[in-house]
Short mmCIF file of N, CA, C and O in Angstrom, two decimals:
data_model
loop_
_atom_site.label_atom_id
_atom_site.label_comp_id
_atom_site.label_asym_id
_atom_site.label_seq_id
_atom_site.Cartn_x
_atom_site.Cartn_y
_atom_site.Cartn_z
N GLY A 1 10.21 8.72 -16.36
CA GLY A 1 11.05 8.36 -14.93
C GLY A 1 11.10 10.05 -13.86
O GLY A 1 11.66 9.59 -13.20
N SER A 2 11.97 10.45 -15.10
CA SER A 2 12.30 11.85 -14.52
C SER A 2 11.23 12.25 -13.25
O SER A 2 11.56 13.29 -12.38
N ASP A 3 10.02 12.76 -13.65
CA ASP A 3 8.86 13.15 -12.62
C ASP A 3 8.74 12.17 -11.20
O ASP A 3 8.54 12.68 -10.26
N ILE A 4 9.62 11.17 -11.12
CA ILE A 4 9.80 10.40 -10.01
C ILE A 4 10.99 10.94 -9.56
O ILE A 4 10.90 10.94 -8.08
N HIS A 5 11.71 10.57 -10.03
CA HIS A 5 13.33 10.73 -9.59
C HIS A 5 14.48 11.14 -10.75
O HIS A 5 14.17 10.57 -11.67
N PRO A 6 15.20 11.91 -10.46
CA PRO A 6 16.38 12.78 -11.89
C PRO A 6 16.83 11.30 -12.28
O PRO A 6 17.11 11.49 -13.61
N GLY A 7 17.04 10.61 -11.72
CA GLY A 7 18.31 9.39 -12.38
C GLY A 7 17.15 8.46 -12.58
O GLY A 7 18.13 7.02 -13.90
N LEU A 8 16.26 8.21 -12.69
CA LEU A 8 15.14 7.61 -13.50
C LEU A 8 14.69 8.32 -14.67
O LEU A 8 13.99 7.16 -15.70
N GLU A 9 15.08 9.22 -15.52
CA GLU A 9 14.93 9.69 -16.48
C GLU A 9 15.44 8.80 -17.69
O GLU A 9 16.28 8.52 -17.97
N GLY A 10 14.60 9.00 -18.42
CA GLY A 10 14.62 7.94 -19.83
C GLY A 10 13.80 6.65 -20.20
O GLY A 10 13.60 5.90 -20.73
N ALA A 11 13.42 6.75 -18.66
CA ALA A 11 12.46 4.98 -18.17
C ALA A 11 11.21 5.20 -18.46
O ALA A 11 10.80 6.38 -18.02
N GLU A 12 10.54 4.20 -19.05
CA GLU A 12 9.35 4.43 -19.31
C GLU A 12 8.80 3.40 -18.85
O GLU A 12 8.89 1.87 -18.38
N PHE A 13 7.05 3.63 -17.64
CA PHE A 13 7.16 2.25 -16.67
C PHE A 13 5.71 2.02 -17.41
O PHE A 13 4.76 2.48 -17.73
N GLY A 14 5.58 0.67 -16.97
CA GLY A 14 4.12 -0.14 -17.73
C GLY A 14 3.67 -0.02 -16.64
O GLY A 14 3.01 0.38 -15.19
N SER A 15 2.47 -1.68 -16.81
CA SER A 15 2.20 -2.19 -15.89
C SER A 15 2.74 -2.28 -14.10
O SER A 15 3.63 -2.58 -14.49
N SER A 16 1.58 -2.04 -13.45
CA SER A 16 1.88 -2.43 -11.89
C SER A 16 1.42 -3.59 -11.28
O SER A 16 0.14 -4.11 -11.86
N SER A 17 2.25 -4.00 -10.64
CA SER A 17 1.18 -5.55 -10.39
C SER A 17 1.62 -5.89 -8.68
O SER A 17 2.92 -5.40 -8.19
N THR A 18 1.58 -7.35 -8.17
CA THR A 18 1.88 -7.50 -7.12
C THR A 18 3.50 -8.27 -7.18
O THR A 18 4.06 -8.00 -5.84
N ARG A 19 3.90 -8.08 -8.24
CA ARG A 19 5.75 -8.30 -8.28
C ARG A 19 6.25 -6.94 -8.49
O ARG A 19 7.51 -7.14 -8.03
N GLY A 20 5.86 -6.04 -8.67
CA GLY A 20 6.40 -4.49 -8.99
C GLY A 20 5.89 -4.04 -10.30
O GLY A 20 5.29 -3.88 -10.40
N ILE A 21 6.98 -2.96 -10.42
CA ILE A 21 6.45 -2.06 -11.49
C ILE A 21 7.46 -2.71 -12.90
O ILE A 21 8.69 -2.36 -12.44
N GLU A 22 7.07 -2.45 -13.74
CA GLU A 22 7.68 -2.93 -14.63
C GLU A 22 8.23 -2.06 -15.52
O GLU A 22 7.53 -0.57 -15.72
N VAL A 23 9.51 -1.78 -16.11
CA VAL A 23 9.99 -1.29 -17.42
C VAL A 23 10.10 -1.28 -18.22
O VAL A 23 9.99 -2.33 -18.95
N GLU A 24 9.15 -0.42 -19.29
CA GLU A 24 8.29 -0.80 -20.66
C GLU A 24 9.88 -0.84 -21.50
O GLU A 24 10.22 -1.50 -22.10
N THR A 25 10.63 0.59 -21.04
CA THR A 25 11.66 1.01 -22.50
C THR A 25 12.66 2.08 -21.72
O THR A 25 12.05 2.64 -20.31
N VAL A 26 13.74 1.80 -22.16
CA VAL A 26 15.08 2.74 -21.15
C VAL A 26 15.77 3.36 -22.78
O VAL A 26 16.00 2.73 -23.40
N VAL A 27 15.29 4.52 -22.16
CA VAL A 27 15.90 5.46 -23.31
C VAL A 27 17.92 5.13 -23.93
O VAL A 27 18.01 4.95 -22.48
N ALA A 28 18.37 5.30 -24.53
CA ALA A 28 19.74 4.61 -24.79
C ALA A 28 20.70 6.03 -24.15
O ALA A 28 19.68 7.22 -24.44
N ASP A 29 21.99 5.31 -23.42
CA ASP A 29 22.46 6.88 -22.73
C ASP A 29 21.53 7.88 -22.12
O ASP A 29 22.40 8.95 -21.64
N SER A 30 20.49 7.67 -21.71
CA SER A 30 19.43 8.32 -20.64
C SER A 30 20.34 8.25 -19.27
O SER A 30 20.72 7.17 -19.18
N PRO A 31 20.05 8.77 -18.23
CA PRO A 31 20.02 8.62 -16.64
C PRO A 31 19.84 7.20 -16.54
O PRO A 31 20.66 6.51 -15.59
N ALA A 32 18.94 6.74 -16.84
CA ALA A 32 18.18 5.30 -16.65
C ALA A 32 19.13 4.05 -16.93
O ALA A 32 19.54 3.22 -16.35
N ALA A 33 19.68 4.37 -18.08
CA ALA A 33 20.49 3.27 -19.07
C ALA A 33 21.71 3.72 -18.32
O ALA A 33 22.21 2.52 -17.95
N GLN A 34 22.35 4.54 -17.93
CA GLN A 34 23.78 4.74 -17.66
C GLN A 34 23.74 4.38 -15.81
O GLN A 34 24.26 3.45 -15.95
N ARG A 35 22.66 3.87 -15.18
CA ARG A 35 22.64 3.11 -13.97
C ARG A 35 21.96 1.82 -13.90
O ARG A 35 21.87 1.09 -13.03
N GLY A 36 21.97 1.43 -15.06
CA GLY A 36 21.58 -0.09 -15.43
C GLY A 36 20.24 -0.94 -15.51
O GLY A 36 20.23 -1.80 -15.85
N LEU A 37 19.48 0.22 -15.52
CA LEU A 37 17.92 -0.29 -15.92
C LEU A 37 17.89 -0.32 -17.45
O LEU A 37 18.38 0.29 -17.80
N ARG A 38 16.83 -1.57 -17.93
CA ARG A 38 16.79 -2.02 -18.88
C ARG A 38 15.26 -2.02 -18.78
O ARG A 38 14.70 -2.72 -18.01
N ALA A 39 14.48 -2.16 -20.15
CA ALA A 39 13.62 -3.01 -20.57
C ALA A 39 13.16 -4.17 -20.05
O ALA A 39 14.07 -4.62 -20.28
N GLY A 40 12.07 -4.65 -19.61
CA GLY A 40 11.77 -5.81 -19.37
C GLY A 40 12.06 -5.90 -17.79
O GLY A 40 11.71 -6.81 -17.01
N ASP A 41 12.77 -5.32 -16.95
CA ASP A 41 12.91 -5.25 -15.33
C ASP A 41 11.86 -5.01 -14.88
O ASP A 41 10.83 -4.32 -15.25
N ILE A 42 11.91 -5.39 -13.36
CA ILE A 42 10.76 -5.27 -12.52
C ILE A 42 11.41 -4.80 -11.75
O ILE A 42 12.02 -5.51 -10.71
N ILE A 43 10.65 -3.17 -11.05
CA ILE A 43 11.28 -3.11 -9.46
C ILE A 43 10.89 -3.51 -8.51
O ILE A 43 9.34 -3.13 -8.65
N THR A 44 11.07 -4.02 -7.41
CA THR A 44 10.22 -5.04 -6.94
C THR A 44 10.65 -4.23 -5.26
O THR A 44 9.60 -4.29 -4.35
N ALA A 45 11.66 -3.31 -5.27
CA ALA A 45 11.78 -3.02 -3.94
C ALA A 45 12.75 -1.41 -4.02
O ALA A 45 13.61 -1.46 -4.87
N ALA A 46 12.66 -0.49 -2.87
CA ALA A 46 13.16 0.77 -3.31
C ALA A 46 13.74 1.13 -1.71
O ALA A 46 12.88 1.10 -1.01
N ASN A 47 15.11 1.03 -1.73
CA ASN A 47 15.32 1.07 -0.19
C ASN A 47 15.06 0.26 1.08
O ASN A 47 14.24 0.67 1.92
N ARG A 48 14.92 -1.02 0.54
CA ARG A 48 14.51 -1.83 1.15
C ARG A 48 13.05 -1.91 1.76
O ARG A 48 12.79 -2.55 2.54
N ARG A 49 12.03 -1.01 1.44
CA ARG A 49 10.51 -0.88 1.09
C ARG A 49 10.13 -1.71 -0.39
O ARG A 49 10.54 -1.35 -1.30
N GLU A 50 9.30 -2.67 -0.23
CA GLU A 50 8.28 -2.98 -1.28
C GLU A 50 7.63 -1.90 -1.86
O GLU A 50 6.91 -0.97 -1.70
N VAL A 51 7.73 -1.77 -3.38
CA VAL A 51 6.93 -1.45 -4.38
C VAL A 51 5.91 -1.87 -5.23
O VAL A 51 6.45 -3.58 -5.66
N ARG A 52 4.87 -1.60 -5.11
CA ARG A 52 3.70 -2.19 -5.90
C ARG A 52 3.31 -1.47 -6.98
O ARG A 52 2.71 -2.15 -8.33
N ASP A 53 3.42 -0.01 -7.18
CA ASP A 53 3.27 0.60 -8.18
C ASP A 53 4.25 2.15 -8.15
O ASP A 53 4.98 2.35 -6.93
N LEU A 54 3.73 3.51 -8.83
CA LEU A 54 4.38 4.64 -9.16
C LEU A 54 4.16 4.99 -8.02
O LEU A 54 5.42 6.11 -7.38
N GLU A 55 3.40 5.36 -7.27
CA GLU A 55 2.88 5.58 -5.99
C GLU A 55 3.93 5.56 -5.20
O GLU A 55 4.14 6.70 -3.99
N ASP A 56 4.18 4.20 -4.55
CA ASP A 56 5.13 3.86 -3.60
C ASP A 56 6.16 4.24 -3.92
O ASP A 56 7.10 4.83 -2.98
N LEU A 57 6.88 4.17 -5.10
CA LEU A 57 8.12 4.03 -5.97
C LEU A 57 8.48 5.65 -5.79
O LEU A 57 9.70 6.45 -5.12
N GLY A 58 7.39 6.77 -6.07
CA GLY A 58 7.40 8.22 -6.06
C GLY A 58 7.87 8.57 -4.69
O GLY A 58 8.43 9.52 -3.80
N ALA A 59 6.64 7.93 -3.63
CA ALA A 59 6.64 8.37 -1.93
C ALA A 59 8.35 8.05 -1.51
O ALA A 59 8.62 9.30 -0.61
N ILE A 60 8.74 7.12 -1.96
CA ILE A 60 10.36 6.32 -1.66
C ILE A 60 11.25 7.61 -2.17
O ILE A 60 12.41 8.39 -1.22
N ALA A 61 11.04 8.14 -3.08
CA ALA A 61 11.96 8.57 -3.91
C ALA A 61 11.83 10.41 -3.64
O ALA A 61 12.94 11.05 -3.49
N ALA A 62 10.64 10.76 -3.33
CA ALA A 62 10.61 11.53 -2.69
C ALA A 62 11.52 12.33 -1.33
O ALA A 62 11.52 13.27 -0.99
N ALA A 63 11.56 11.29 -0.72
CA ALA A 63 12.39 11.18 0.55
C ALA A 63 13.65 10.84 0.73
O ALA A 63 14.36 10.86 1.80
N ASN A 64 14.15 10.44 -0.37
CA ASN A 64 15.81 9.98 -0.70
C ASN A 64 16.08 10.73 -2.08
O ASN A 64 15.46 10.71 -3.29
N THR A 65 17.20 11.16 -1.77
CA THR A 65 18.03 11.73 -3.08
C THR A 65 18.68 10.19 -3.76
O THR A 65 19.26 10.60 -4.72
N ARG A 66 18.75 9.07 -2.47
CA ARG A 66 19.45 8.08 -3.64
C ARG A 66 18.86 7.08 -3.26
O ARG A 66 18.10 6.70 -2.35
N LEU A 67 18.57 6.46 -4.05
CA LEU A 67 17.74 5.09 -4.62
C LEU A 67 18.48 4.02 -4.60
O LEU A 67 19.12 3.82 -5.26
N PHE A 68 18.12 2.58 -3.86
CA PHE A 68 19.03 1.55 -4.28
C PHE A 68 17.51 0.67 -4.56
O PHE A 68 16.49 0.02 -3.92
N LEU A 69 17.36 0.11 -5.90
CA LEU A 69 15.83 -0.41 -6.57
C LEU A 69 16.55 -1.71 -6.75
O LEU A 69 18.06 -2.30 -7.07
N LEU A 70 15.59 -2.52 -6.24
CA LEU A 70 15.60 -4.34 -6.28
C LEU A 70 15.02 -4.57 -7.53
O LEU A 70 13.69 -4.18 -7.07
N VAL A 71 15.89 -5.44 -8.40
CA VAL A 71 14.84 -5.19 -9.57
C VAL A 71 15.42 -7.08 -9.72
O VAL A 71 16.34 -7.42 -9.66
N GLN A 72 14.10 -7.36 -10.68
CA GLN A 72 13.87 -8.40 -11.21
C GLN A 72 14.48 -8.55 -12.83
O GLN A 72 13.46 -7.98 -13.03
N ARG A 73 15.56 -9.26 -13.18
CA ARG A 73 15.29 -9.43 -14.39
C ARG A 73 15.83 -10.51 -14.94
O ARG A 73 16.78 -11.61 -14.39
N ASP A 74 14.90 -11.01 -15.28
CA ASP A 74 15.21 -12.61 -15.76
C ASP A 74 14.81 -13.55 -14.46
O ASP A 74 13.97 -13.30 -13.80
N GLU A 75 15.78 -14.56 -14.44
CA GLU A 75 15.66 -15.09 -13.33
C GLU A 75 16.72 -14.65 -11.65
O GLU A 75 16.75 -15.19 -11.00
N ARG A 76 17.22 -13.19 -12.08
CA ARG A 76 18.05 -12.82 -11.20
C ARG A 76 17.48 -11.79 -10.31
O ARG A 76 16.56 -10.82 -11.21
N ALA A 77 17.85 -11.59 -9.12
CA ALA A 77 17.54 -9.92 -8.19
C ALA A 77 18.77 -9.47 -8.52
O ALA A 77 19.86 -9.60 -8.12
N ILE A 78 18.94 -8.57 -9.13
CA ILE A 78 20.04 -7.19 -9.49
C ILE A 78 19.47 -5.88 -8.42
O ILE A 78 18.53 -5.20 -7.90
N LEU A 79 20.48 -5.16 -7.66
CA LEU A 79 20.64 -4.00 -6.64
C LEU A 79 21.33 -2.97 -7.59
O LEU A 79 22.30 -3.26 -8.01
N LEU A 80 20.22 -1.86 -7.95
CA LEU A 80 20.71 -0.80 -8.51
C LEU A 80 20.72 0.48 -7.78
O LEU A 80 19.74 0.73 -6.93
N GLN A 81 21.99 1.32 -7.42
CA GLN A 81 21.99 2.70 -7.04
C GLN A 81 21.46 3.53 -8.22
O GLN A 81 22.10 3.98 -8.87
N ILE A 82 20.73 4.72 -7.60
CA ILE A 82 20.12 5.42 -8.57
C ILE A 82 20.51 6.86 -7.58
O ILE A 82 20.13 6.83 -6.73
N ARG A 83 21.06 7.96 -8.22
CA ARG A 83 21.21 9.03 -7.64
C ARG A 83 21.13 10.22 -8.52
O ARG A 83 20.94 10.11 -9.83
#
């Protein structure tokens, strides 16, 4: 994740789909874990823009130092701030 944004360091991403980007693993105590990202989360939007793959997320992250990720966790939608 750190190649996308420093705040996502420690996160590994899996498959992308029309639902979003799946978070496969998150290293304990990593920047991603400290910001609330968990394995199994699905990132559906960043800064109010829909994301379907890492390319979408990377483009938004390149233009912003702060990200607001909309994450689907189980049946809930959660907003996480990534700096």
